[in-house]
Coordinates of C-alpha atoms in Angstrom, one line a residue:
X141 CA -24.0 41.7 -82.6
X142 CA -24.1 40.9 -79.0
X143 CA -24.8 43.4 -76.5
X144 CA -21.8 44.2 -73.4
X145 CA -22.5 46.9 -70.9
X146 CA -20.1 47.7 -68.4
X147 CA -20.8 47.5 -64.9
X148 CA -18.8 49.2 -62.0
X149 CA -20.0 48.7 -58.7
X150 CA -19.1 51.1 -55.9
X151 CA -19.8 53.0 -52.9
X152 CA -19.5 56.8 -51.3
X153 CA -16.1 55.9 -50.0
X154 CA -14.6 54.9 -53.3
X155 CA -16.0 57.8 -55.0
X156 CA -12.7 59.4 -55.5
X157 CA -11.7 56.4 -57.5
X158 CA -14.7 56.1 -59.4
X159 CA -14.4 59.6 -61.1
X160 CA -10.9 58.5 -62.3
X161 CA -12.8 55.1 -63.3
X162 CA -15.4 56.7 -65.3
X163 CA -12.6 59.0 -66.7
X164 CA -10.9 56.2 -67.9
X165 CA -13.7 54.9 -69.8
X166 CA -15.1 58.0 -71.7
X167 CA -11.1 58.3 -73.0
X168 CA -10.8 54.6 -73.9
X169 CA -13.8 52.7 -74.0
X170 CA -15.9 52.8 -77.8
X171 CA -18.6 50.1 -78.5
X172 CA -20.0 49.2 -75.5
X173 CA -23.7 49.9 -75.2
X174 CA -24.1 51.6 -71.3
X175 CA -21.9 52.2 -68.7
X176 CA -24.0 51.0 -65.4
X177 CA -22.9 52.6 -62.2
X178 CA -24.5 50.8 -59.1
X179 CA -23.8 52.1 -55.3
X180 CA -25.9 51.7 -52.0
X181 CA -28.9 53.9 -51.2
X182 CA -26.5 56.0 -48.8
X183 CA -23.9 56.8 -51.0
X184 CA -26.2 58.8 -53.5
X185 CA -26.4 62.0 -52.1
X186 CA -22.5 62.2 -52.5
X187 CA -22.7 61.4 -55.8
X188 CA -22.7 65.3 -56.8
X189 CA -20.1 66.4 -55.0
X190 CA -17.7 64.3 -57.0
X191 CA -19.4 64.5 -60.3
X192 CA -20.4 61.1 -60.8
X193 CA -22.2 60.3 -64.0
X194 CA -23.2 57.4 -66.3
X195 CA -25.5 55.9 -68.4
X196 CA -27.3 54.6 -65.8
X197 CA -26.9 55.3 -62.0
X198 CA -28.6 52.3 -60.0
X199 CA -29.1 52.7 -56.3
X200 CA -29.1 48.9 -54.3
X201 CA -29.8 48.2 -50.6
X202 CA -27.6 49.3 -48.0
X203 CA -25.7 46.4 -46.8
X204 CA -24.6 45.4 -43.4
X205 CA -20.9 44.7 -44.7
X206 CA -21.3 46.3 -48.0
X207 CA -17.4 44.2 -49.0
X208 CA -19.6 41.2 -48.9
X209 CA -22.9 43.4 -50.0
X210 CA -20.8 44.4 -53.6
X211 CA -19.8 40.7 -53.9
X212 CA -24.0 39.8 -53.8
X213 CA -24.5 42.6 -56.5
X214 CA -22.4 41.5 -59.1
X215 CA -23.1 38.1 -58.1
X216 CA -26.9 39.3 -59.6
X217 CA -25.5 41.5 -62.1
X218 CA -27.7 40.5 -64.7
X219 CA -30.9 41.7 -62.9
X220 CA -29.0 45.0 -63.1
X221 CA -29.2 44.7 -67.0
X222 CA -30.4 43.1 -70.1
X223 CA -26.9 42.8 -72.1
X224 CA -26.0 39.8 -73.6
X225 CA -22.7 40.1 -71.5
X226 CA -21.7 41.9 -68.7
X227 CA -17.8 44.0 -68.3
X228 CA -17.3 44.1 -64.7
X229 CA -15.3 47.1 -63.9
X230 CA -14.1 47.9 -60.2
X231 CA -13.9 51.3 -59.2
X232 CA -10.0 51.1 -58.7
X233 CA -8.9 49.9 -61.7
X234 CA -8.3 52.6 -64.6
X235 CA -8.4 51.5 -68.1
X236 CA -5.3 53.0 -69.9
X237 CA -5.7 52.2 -73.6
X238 CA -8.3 51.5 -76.3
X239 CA -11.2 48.9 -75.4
X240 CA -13.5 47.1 -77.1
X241 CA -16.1 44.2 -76.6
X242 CA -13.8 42.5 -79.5
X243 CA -11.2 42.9 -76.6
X244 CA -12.9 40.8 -74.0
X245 CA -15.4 38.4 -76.5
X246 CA -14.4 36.4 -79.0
X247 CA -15.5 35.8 -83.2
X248 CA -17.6 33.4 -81.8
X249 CA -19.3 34.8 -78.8
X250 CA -17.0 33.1 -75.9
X251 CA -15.7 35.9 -73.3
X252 CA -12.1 35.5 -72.9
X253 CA -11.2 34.8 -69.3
X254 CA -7.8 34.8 -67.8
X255 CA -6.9 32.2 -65.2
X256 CA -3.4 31.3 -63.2
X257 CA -2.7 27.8 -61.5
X258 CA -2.1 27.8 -58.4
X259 CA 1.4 26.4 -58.9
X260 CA 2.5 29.8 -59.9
X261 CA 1.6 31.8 -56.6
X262 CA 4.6 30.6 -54.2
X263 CA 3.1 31.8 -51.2
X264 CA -0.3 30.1 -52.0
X265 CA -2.9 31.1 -54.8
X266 CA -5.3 33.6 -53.0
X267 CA -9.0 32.7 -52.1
X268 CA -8.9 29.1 -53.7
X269 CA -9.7 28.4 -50.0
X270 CA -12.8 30.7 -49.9
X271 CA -13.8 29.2 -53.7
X272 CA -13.7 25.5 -52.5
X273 CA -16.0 26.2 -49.8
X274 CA -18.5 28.0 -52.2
X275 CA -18.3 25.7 -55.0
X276 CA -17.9 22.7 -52.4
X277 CA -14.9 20.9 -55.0
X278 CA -11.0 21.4 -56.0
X279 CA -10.6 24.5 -57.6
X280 CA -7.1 24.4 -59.3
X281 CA -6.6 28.0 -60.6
X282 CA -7.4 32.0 -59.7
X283 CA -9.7 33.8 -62.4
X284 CA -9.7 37.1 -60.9
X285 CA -6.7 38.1 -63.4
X286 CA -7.3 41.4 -65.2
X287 CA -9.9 43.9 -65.5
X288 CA -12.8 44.1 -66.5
X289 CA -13.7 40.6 -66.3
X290 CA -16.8 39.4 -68.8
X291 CA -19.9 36.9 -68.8
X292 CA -22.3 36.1 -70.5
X293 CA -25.8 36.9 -68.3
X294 CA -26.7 33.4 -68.4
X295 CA -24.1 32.3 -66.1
X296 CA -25.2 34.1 -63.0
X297 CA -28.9 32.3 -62.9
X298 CA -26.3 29.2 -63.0
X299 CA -24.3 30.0 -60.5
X300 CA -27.3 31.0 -57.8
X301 CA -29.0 27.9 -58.8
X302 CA -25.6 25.9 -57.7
X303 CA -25.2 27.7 -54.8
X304 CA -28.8 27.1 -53.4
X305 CA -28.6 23.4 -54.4
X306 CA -25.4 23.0 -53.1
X307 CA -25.9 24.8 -49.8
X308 CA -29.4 25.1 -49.3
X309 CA -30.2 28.8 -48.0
X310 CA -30.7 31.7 -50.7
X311 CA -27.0 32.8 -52.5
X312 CA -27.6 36.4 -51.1
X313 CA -27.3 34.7 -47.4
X314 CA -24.9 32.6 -48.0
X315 CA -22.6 35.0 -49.3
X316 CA -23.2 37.7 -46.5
X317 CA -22.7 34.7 -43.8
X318 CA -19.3 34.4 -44.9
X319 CA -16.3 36.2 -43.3
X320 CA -15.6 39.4 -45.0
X321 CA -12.3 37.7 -46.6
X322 CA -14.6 34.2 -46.9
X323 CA -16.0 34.8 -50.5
X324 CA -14.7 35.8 -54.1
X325 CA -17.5 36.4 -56.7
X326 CA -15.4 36.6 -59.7
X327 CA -13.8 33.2 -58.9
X328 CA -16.4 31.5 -58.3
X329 CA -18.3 32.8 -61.4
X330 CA -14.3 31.8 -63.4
X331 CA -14.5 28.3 -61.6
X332 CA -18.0 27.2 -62.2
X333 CA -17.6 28.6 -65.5
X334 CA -14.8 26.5 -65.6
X335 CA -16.3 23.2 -64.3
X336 CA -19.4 23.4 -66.0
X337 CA -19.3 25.2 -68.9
X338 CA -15.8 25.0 -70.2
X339 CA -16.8 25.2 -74.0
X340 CA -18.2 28.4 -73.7
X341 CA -15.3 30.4 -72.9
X342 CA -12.2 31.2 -74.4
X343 CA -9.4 30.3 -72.0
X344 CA -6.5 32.0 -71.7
X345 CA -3.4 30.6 -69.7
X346 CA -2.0 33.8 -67.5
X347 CA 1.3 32.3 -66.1
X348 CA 1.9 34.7 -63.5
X349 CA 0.7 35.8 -60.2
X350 CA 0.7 39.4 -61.7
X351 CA -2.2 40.9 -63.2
X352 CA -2.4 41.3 -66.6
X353 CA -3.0 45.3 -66.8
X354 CA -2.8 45.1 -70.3
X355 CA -6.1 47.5 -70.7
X356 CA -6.6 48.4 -66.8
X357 CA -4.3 49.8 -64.2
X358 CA -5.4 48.1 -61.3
X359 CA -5.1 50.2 -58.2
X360 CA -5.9 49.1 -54.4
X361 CA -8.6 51.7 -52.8
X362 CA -7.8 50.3 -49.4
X363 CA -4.3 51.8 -49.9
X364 CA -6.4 55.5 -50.4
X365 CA -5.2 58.0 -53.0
X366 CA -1.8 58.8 -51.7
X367 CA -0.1 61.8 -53.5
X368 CA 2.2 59.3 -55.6
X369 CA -1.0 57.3 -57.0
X370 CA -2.4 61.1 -58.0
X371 CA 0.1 61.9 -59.7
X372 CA 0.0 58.5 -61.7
X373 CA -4.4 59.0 -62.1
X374 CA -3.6 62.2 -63.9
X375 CA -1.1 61.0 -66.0
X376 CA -3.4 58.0 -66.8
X377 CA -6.3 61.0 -67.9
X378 CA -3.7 63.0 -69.8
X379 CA -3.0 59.2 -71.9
X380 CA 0.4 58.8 -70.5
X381 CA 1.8 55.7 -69.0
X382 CA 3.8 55.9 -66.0
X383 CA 7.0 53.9 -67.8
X384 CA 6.1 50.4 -65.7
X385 CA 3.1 50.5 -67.4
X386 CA 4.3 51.0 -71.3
X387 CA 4.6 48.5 -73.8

């Protein structure tokens, strides 16, 4: 069977999310091989007073911009591990139900990826902008739809080797020398996927401009953890769904 380790990139201020995170996980999550928990050098030492722990705890450079600097992490996830695929997991986003690799992969090894035309975002479909420029072509749909989002390792050697062909400066440059709202890693990992590799993955039409939360609540940490989102965290740890969430 093909290995999937989940993969949750964070950092010192989005600690208070990641315990819920992690949480969330050890209630819902069965047959995934390790849970791989990556933050900057300088948020380790807070890592104790929230009680962060994981399979593995990996400590990366301490980025400039570090929104751009997690983007360039899970843009090399798979030096960060050996799995056949890789769960991406933000720390925001609590799963809320029982999950398994068989939820996110397919019989025949093709990850199942969620994607939404831009014809159903009325105000615009967010970052195709910011993908165009990356992939340097059309891109026609969003694939940043649900959480966690899975590929297989393979793909992210692909998608750096595109990048420095297309744009000639190392992918790690190129994606800190964009504005901080300038690049999307998980839509440009969905639309090269997309372009180049369609047979490999199991396509599924999401016609909404909603996310799919059918296994993850998906949470903003920008917003902070405002009394009313509290109360909804521990009602999420107890396994109860708040009743926009049930069904």
């Amino acid at each position: 069977m093909p290995t999937v380790d989940i993969v949750i990139r964070s950092h010192a201020k989005d600690f208070p999310w990641l315990r819920h995170c992690l949480a969330g996980v050890r209630r819902w999550c069965s047959g995934f091989r390790h849970v791989v928990v990556v933050i900057p050098r300088k948020s380790a030492p807070r890592l104790a007073r929230y009680g962060i722990e994981a399979d593995r705890i990996v400590q990366c450079v301490d980025y400039p911009e570090d929104y751009l600097g997690q983007q360039v992490t899970k843009v090399f996830a798979d030096e960060l591990t050996d799995a056949d695929f890789i769960a991406h997991l933000d720390s925001d986003c609590i799963v809320r139900r029982p999950l398994s690799p068989a939820d996110l992969v397919d019989k025949v090894a093709r990850p199942r990826v969620l994607y939404t035309p831009g014809q159903y975002f009325h105000r615009g479909a967010p970052w195709r902008a910011a993908t165009e420029h990356c992939l340097g072509h059309p891109v026609g749909s969003d694939y940043m739809r649900r959480q966690p989002l899975v590929y297989p390792r393979w793909l992210y050697a692909g998608l750096r080797e595109y990048l420095q062909r297309l744009h000639g400066v190392a992918p790690a440059a190129f994606i800190q020398a964009q504005s901080p709202l300038g690049f999307s890693e998980f839509n440009a990992l969905g639309a090269y996927a997309h372009r180049h590799h369609r047979e490999a993955f199991a396509w599924v039409l999401h016609p909404s401009p909603a996310y799919d939360e059918t296994w993850t609540r998906v949470f903003w940490s920008w917003s902070g953890v405002t009394p009313t989102v509290e109360q909804e965290l521990r009602m999420l740890a107890r396994g109860e769904q708040p009743p926009e969430l049930e069904g």
